[in-house]
Amino acid sequence: MWYMSVEIQHITKLFGEQKALNDVSFNIGTGEIVGLLGPNGAGKSTLMKIITGYLSPTSGDVIINGTNTQKDPVGIRQKIGYLPENNPLYSEMYIREFLEFIGRIYKMKGKLNSRIDEIVRLTGLISEQNKKINTLSKGYRQRVGLAQALIHNPDVLILDEPTSGLDPNQIRDIRNLISSAGQEKTVILSTHIMQEVEAICDRIIIIDKGQIVADEQAINIQAQSSLENQTVLLEFDPNPGKNDLQKIPGVGAVLQLKENKWLIQSQSKEDIRPNIFQFAVDQKLTVLSLTEQEKSLEDIFQELTQAK
Ligand code: ADP
Ligand code: MG
């Protein structure tokens, strides 16, 4: 069966005294497009470099399709396409020359030329294909970056801030490219823009100061964005299960935050607080805090990631 997965297990990364990543764990299944969302300095690029094997973790493991990346770094690179932050390219090279160079690094022989034709078409580079990289606009440079990440048809795509610095039209084009190229791949992309994950991701993982602060399906996040409904921030003792919270009458989206906090949104405009209290009584839980949120998810995201 066609199967692929990325398992991040207890990844910690120290730079000197600084913990850039602090015990980060999550699993990604086949075909998911996951958005890694967080402010500058959160640890997104560090995590991506560790997944691709360009950086070793201080502790923890990355398992791709069942193989530990540290045990088979060369084999793993064949399975991963990587667009690094700031998309460093050999600017003196011609596009086709560059893609050929990359193809040879992956030891692609024989059909390399026809594969370059294919990838040039797929990334919308036909009109520019005979140009030097340093003559291209930023949007086209980004397409070349995607072309080099896709050339060896990897199972997993790691894209570090793929739309940063582009104008709105270029952003739309690159997002479309990622959505179509990502259809049969597992994709992890990083961004510090909320709308980016809403536009293309199935799932969003919010990272801040090296830790995961939220991990949700994008559909729930969209539900949360609606201000029509009531959103409450809650903390119980002991901590209930997510399934139980979802069974409370009138409850729609349930988002788990760190430190046993929950964001719960109603399905409609009704006040769900009485039902939450009744739930706590029935389950013999103490409600440690309950605050109604009058904010958009964008604001909540900012709150989650602001200085504490
Ligand atoms: P993001 O991509 O989310 O902006 P990074 O992963 O680049 O964050 O950085 C996370 C933290 O680790 C930052 O505080 C950054 O300064 C630090 N850092 C990243 N790379 C290095 C390095 N090579 N040496 C020292 N500190 C680093
Ligand atoms: Mg970064």
Coordinates of C-alpha atoms and ligand atoms in Angstrom, one line a residue:
M1 CA 0.0 0.0 0.0
W2 CA 1.1 3.6 -0.7
Y3 CA 2.0 4.9 2.7
M4 CA 4.1 7.7 4.1
S5 CA 4.4 9.4 7.4
V6 CA 6.6 11.8 9.3
E7 CA 7.0 11.2 13.0
I8 CA 8.7 13.9 15.1
Q9 CA 9.6 12.4 18.5
H10 CA 10.7 14.5 21.4
I11 CA 12.9 16.8 19.4
T12 CA 15.0 19.2 21.5
K13 CA 17.7 21.5 20.0
L14 CA 20.1 23.5 22.0
F15 CA 22.2 26.3 20.6
G16 CA 24.6 26.9 23.5
E17 CA 22.4 27.7 26.4
Q18 CA 19.4 28.5 24.3
K19 CA 16.6 25.9 23.8
A20 CA 15.5 26.5 20.2
L21 CA 13.3 23.5 20.3
N22 CA 11.9 22.0 23.5
D23 CA 10.6 18.4 23.4
V24 CA 8.6 18.8 20.2
S25 CA 6.5 15.8 19.1
F26 CA 3.8 15.3 16.4
N27 CA 2.9 12.8 13.7
I28 CA 1.9 13.6 10.2
G29 CA 0.1 11.1 8.0
T30 CA -0.1 10.5 4.3
G31 CA -1.0 13.4 2.1
E32 CA -1.5 16.0 4.8
I33 CA -0.6 19.6 4.2
V34 CA 0.5 20.9 7.6
G35 CA 1.2 24.5 8.4
L36 CA 3.8 25.3 11.0
L37 CA 2.7 28.7 12.3
G38 CA 4.7 30.9 14.6
P39 CA 6.4 34.2 15.1
N40 CA 10.0 34.9 14.1
G41 CA 12.4 33.0 16.3
A42 CA 9.8 30.3 17.3
G43 CA 12.0 27.5 16.0
K44 CA 10.3 26.7 12.6
S45 CA 13.4 26.8 10.5
T46 CA 15.4 24.8 13.1
L47 CA 12.7 22.1 13.1
M48 CA 12.7 22.0 9.3
K49 CA 16.4 21.7 9.1
I50 CA 16.3 18.8 11.6
I51 CA 13.5 17.0 9.6
T52 CA 15.5 17.3 6.4
G53 CA 18.7 16.1 8.1
Y54 CA 20.7 19.4 7.6
L55 CA 20.9 19.8 11.4
S56 CA 21.1 17.1 14.1
P57 CA 18.9 17.4 17.1
T58 CA 20.4 17.5 20.6
S59 CA 17.9 14.8 21.4
G60 CA 14.9 13.1 19.9
D61 CA 14.2 11.3 16.6
V62 CA 12.6 12.0 13.2
I63 CA 11.1 8.9 11.6
I64 CA 10.1 9.1 7.9
N65 CA 8.2 6.2 6.4
G66 CA 9.5 4.1 9.3
T67 CA 13.1 5.0 8.8
N68 CA 15.0 7.0 11.5
T69 CA 16.6 9.9 9.5
Q70 CA 19.8 9.7 11.6
K71 CA 20.3 6.0 10.6
D72 CA 20.0 6.7 6.8
P73 CA 20.6 10.4 6.1
V74 CA 21.4 9.8 2.4
G75 CA 18.4 7.6 1.7
I76 CA 16.1 10.1 3.5
R77 CA 17.2 13.0 1.4
Q78 CA 15.9 11.1 -1.7
K79 CA 12.5 11.1 -0.1
I80 CA 12.4 14.8 0.9
G81 CA 12.1 17.9 -1.2
Y82 CA 13.3 21.0 0.7
L83 CA 12.8 24.7 0.0
P84 CA 15.0 26.4 2.6
E85 CA 14.3 29.8 4.1
N86 CA 15.3 32.7 1.8
N87 CA 15.6 30.2 -1.1
P88 CA 19.3 30.3 -1.7
L89 CA 20.0 29.5 -5.4
Y90 CA 23.1 29.5 -7.6
S91 CA 22.3 32.8 -9.1
E92 CA 25.0 32.6 -11.8
M93 CA 23.4 29.4 -13.3
Y94 CA 20.8 29.1 -15.9
I95 CA 17.5 27.5 -14.7
R96 CA 17.9 24.3 -16.7
E97 CA 21.6 24.0 -15.8
F98 CA 20.7 24.4 -12.1
L99 CA 18.0 21.8 -12.2
E100 CA 20.3 19.4 -14.0
F101 CA 22.9 20.1 -11.3
I102 CA 20.4 19.3 -8.6
G103 CA 19.2 16.2 -10.5
R104 CA 22.7 14.9 -10.6
I105 CA 23.1 15.4 -6.8
Y106 CA 20.1 13.1 -6.5
K107 CA 21.9 10.7 -8.9
M108 CA 19.1 11.0 -11.4
K109 CA 20.4 9.7 -14.7
G110 CA 18.8 8.7 -18.0
K111 CA 15.5 10.5 -18.0
L112 CA 16.8 13.7 -16.3
N113 CA 16.2 15.9 -19.3
S114 CA 12.6 14.8 -19.8
R115 CA 12.1 15.2 -16.0
I116 CA 13.4 18.8 -16.2
D117 CA 11.0 19.5 -19.1
E118 CA 8.2 18.1 -16.9
I119 CA 9.1 20.1 -13.8
V120 CA 9.7 23.3 -15.7
R121 CA 6.1 23.0 -17.1
L122 CA 4.7 22.0 -13.7
T123 CA 6.1 25.0 -12.0
G124 CA 5.2 27.5 -14.8
L125 CA 8.8 28.2 -15.8
I126 CA 8.5 27.5 -19.6
S127 CA 8.7 31.2 -20.6
E128 CA 11.8 31.7 -18.4
Q129 CA 13.6 28.4 -18.7
N130 CA 16.6 29.7 -20.7
K131 CA 17.3 32.6 -18.3
K132 CA 19.9 33.0 -15.7
I133 CA 18.6 32.7 -12.2
N134 CA 19.9 36.2 -11.2
T135 CA 17.7 37.8 -13.9
L136 CA 14.4 36.4 -12.5
S137 CA 11.8 38.2 -10.5
K138 CA 11.3 37.0 -6.9
G139 CA 8.2 35.1 -7.9
Y140 CA 10.0 33.1 -10.6
R141 CA 13.0 32.5 -8.3
Q142 CA 10.6 30.9 -5.9
R143 CA 9.3 28.7 -8.7
V144 CA 12.8 27.6 -9.3
G145 CA 13.1 26.8 -5.6
L146 CA 10.0 24.7 -5.8
A147 CA 11.3 23.0 -9.0
Q148 CA 14.5 22.0 -7.3
A149 CA 12.5 20.7 -4.3
L150 CA 10.3 18.6 -6.6
I151 CA 12.7 17.4 -9.2
H152 CA 13.3 13.9 -7.7
N153 CA 9.6 13.4 -7.0
P154 CA 10.0 13.2 -3.2
D155 CA 7.2 11.9 -0.9
V156 CA 7.7 14.6 1.6
L157 CA 7.9 18.4 0.9
I158 CA 9.4 20.8 3.4
L159 CA 8.8 24.4 2.5
D160 CA 10.3 27.1 4.8
E161 CA 8.2 30.4 4.4
P162 CA 7.6 29.7 0.7
T163 CA 5.7 32.9 0.0
S164 CA 7.6 35.4 2.2
G165 CA 8.6 38.5 0.3
L166 CA 6.2 37.9 -2.7
D167 CA 3.5 40.2 -3.9
P168 CA -0.2 39.2 -3.7
N169 CA -0.3 37.7 -7.3
Q170 CA 2.9 35.8 -6.8
I171 CA 1.6 34.5 -3.4
R172 CA -1.6 33.2 -5.0
D173 CA 0.4 31.5 -7.8
I174 CA 2.9 29.8 -5.4
R175 CA 0.0 28.7 -3.1
N176 CA -1.7 27.1 -6.1
L177 CA 1.5 25.4 -7.0
I178 CA 1.9 24.0 -3.5
S179 CA -1.7 22.8 -3.4
S180 CA -1.4 20.9 -6.7
A181 CA 2.2 19.6 -6.2
G182 CA 1.2 18.6 -2.6
Q183 CA -1.7 16.5 -3.6
E184 CA 0.1 13.2 -3.4
K185 CA 2.7 14.2 -0.9
T186 CA 3.1 15.0 2.7
V187 CA 3.8 18.7 3.0
I188 CA 5.0 20.8 5.9
L189 CA 5.2 24.5 5.3
S190 CA 6.1 27.2 7.7
T191 CA 4.7 30.7 7.9
H192 CA 4.2 33.5 10.3
I193 CA 0.9 34.5 8.5
M194 CA -2.3 33.1 9.8
Q195 CA -4.2 33.5 6.5
E196 CA -1.5 31.4 4.8
V197 CA -2.4 28.3 6.8
E198 CA -6.1 29.0 6.4
A199 CA -5.6 29.1 2.6
I200 CA -3.8 25.9 2.0
C201 CA -3.3 23.7 5.1
D202 CA -5.4 20.8 6.4
R203 CA -3.9 21.1 9.8
I204 CA -2.1 23.8 11.7
I205 CA 0.6 23.4 14.3
I206 CA 1.3 26.6 16.2
I207 CA 4.9 26.8 17.6
D208 CA 6.2 29.4 20.0
K209 CA 9.5 29.6 21.8
G210 CA 10.4 26.1 20.7
Q211 CA 7.2 24.5 21.9
I212 CA 3.9 23.4 20.3
V213 CA 1.1 25.6 21.7
A214 CA -1.7 24.3 19.5
D215 CA -2.3 21.5 17.0
E216 CA -5.6 21.4 15.2
Q217 CA -7.4 20.5 11.9
A218 CA -7.7 23.7 9.8
I219 CA -11.5 23.2 9.6
N220 CA -11.8 23.8 13.4
I221 CA -9.6 26.8 13.1
Q222 CA -11.9 28.3 10.5
A223 CA -14.9 27.6 12.7
Q224 CA -13.1 29.4 15.5
S225 CA -12.5 32.4 13.3
S226 CA -16.2 33.2 13.2
L227 CA -17.0 35.8 15.8
E228 CA -20.7 35.1 15.6
N229 CA -20.3 32.1 18.0
Q230 CA -19.3 32.2 21.6
T231 CA -15.7 31.2 22.4
V232 CA -14.6 30.5 25.9
L233 CA -11.2 29.8 27.3
L234 CA -11.3 27.1 30.0
E235 CA -9.2 25.3 32.5
F236 CA -10.3 22.2 34.5
D237 CA -8.9 20.1 37.2
P238 CA -8.4 17.3 36.5
N239 CA -8.0 17.8 32.7
P240 CA -10.9 16.2 30.8
G241 CA -10.5 14.4 27.4
K242 CA -11.3 16.2 24.2
N243 CA -14.0 13.7 23.2
D244 CA -15.9 14.4 26.4
L245 CA -15.7 18.2 25.8
Q246 CA -17.1 17.7 22.3
K247 CA -20.1 15.9 23.7
I248 CA -21.2 18.9 25.7
P249 CA -24.6 20.1 24.2
G250 CA -24.1 23.1 21.9
V251 CA -20.3 22.8 21.6
G252 CA -18.8 23.1 18.2
A253 CA -15.0 23.3 17.8
V254 CA -12.7 22.3 20.7
L255 CA -9.1 23.4 20.5
Q256 CA -6.6 22.2 23.1
L257 CA -3.9 24.6 24.1
K258 CA -0.9 24.0 26.3
E259 CA -1.0 23.8 30.1
N260 CA -4.4 22.1 30.0
K261 CA -6.2 25.1 28.7
W262 CA -9.0 24.7 26.2
L263 CA -10.7 27.0 23.7
I264 CA -14.3 25.9 23.1
Q265 CA -16.7 27.4 20.6
S266 CA -20.4 27.1 20.5
Q267 CA -22.2 25.8 17.4
S268 CA -24.5 28.8 17.3
K269 CA -25.0 32.1 19.2
E270 CA -26.2 30.4 22.3
D271 CA -24.5 30.8 25.7
I272 CA -22.8 27.4 26.3
R273 CA -21.4 28.3 29.7
P274 CA -24.3 26.8 31.7
N275 CA -23.8 23.5 29.8
I276 CA -20.0 23.6 30.5
F277 CA -20.7 24.1 34.3
Q278 CA -23.2 21.2 34.2
F279 CA -20.6 19.0 32.5
A280 CA -18.0 19.9 35.2
V281 CA -20.5 19.0 37.9
D282 CA -21.4 15.7 36.2
Q283 CA -17.8 14.8 35.7
K284 CA -16.7 16.0 39.1
L285 CA -14.3 18.5 37.7
T286 CA -13.3 21.8 39.1
V287 CA -13.5 24.8 36.7
L288 CA -10.3 26.6 37.4
S289 CA -11.0 29.4 34.9
L290 CA -13.6 30.3 32.4
T291 CA -13.4 33.4 30.3
E292 CA -15.4 34.4 27.3
Q293 CA -13.3 35.5 24.4
E294 CA -14.3 38.4 22.3
K295 CA -11.5 38.1 19.8
S296 CA -10.8 36.7 16.4
L297 CA -8.6 33.6 16.1
E298 CA -5.9 35.9 14.7
D299 CA -5.9 37.7 18.0
I300 CA -6.0 34.5 20.0
F301 CA -3.0 33.3 18.0
Q302 CA -1.2 36.5 18.9
E303 CA -2.0 36.0 22.5
L304 CA -0.7 32.5 22.4
T305 CA 2.6 33.6 21.0
Q306 CA 3.2 36.9 22.8
A307 CA 5.8 37.4 25.5
K308 CA 4.8 35.6 28.7
Ligands
ADP1 P1 12.0 30.7 13.0 O1 12.3 30.0 11.8 O2 10.7 30.2 13.7 O3 12.0 32.2 12.9 P2 14.6 29.7 13.9 O4 14.4 28.2 14.0 O5 15.3 30.3 12.8 O6 13.1 30.4 14.1 O7 15.3 30.1 15.3 C1 14.9 29.7 16.6 C2 15.9 30.2 17.6 O8 17.1 29.6 17.5 C3 16.1 31.7 17.4 O9 16.2 32.3 18.7 C4 17.5 31.8 16.7 O10 18.2 32.9 17.0 C5 18.1 30.5 17.2 N1 19.1 29.9 16.3 C6 18.8 29.4 15.1 N2 19.8 28.9 14.4 C7 20.9 29.2 15.2 C8 22.3 28.9 15.2 N3 22.8 28.3 14.1 N4 23.1 29.3 16.2 C9 22.5 29.9 17.3 N5 21.2 30.1 17.4 C10 20.4 29.8 16.4
MG2 MG 12.6 30.7 9.9

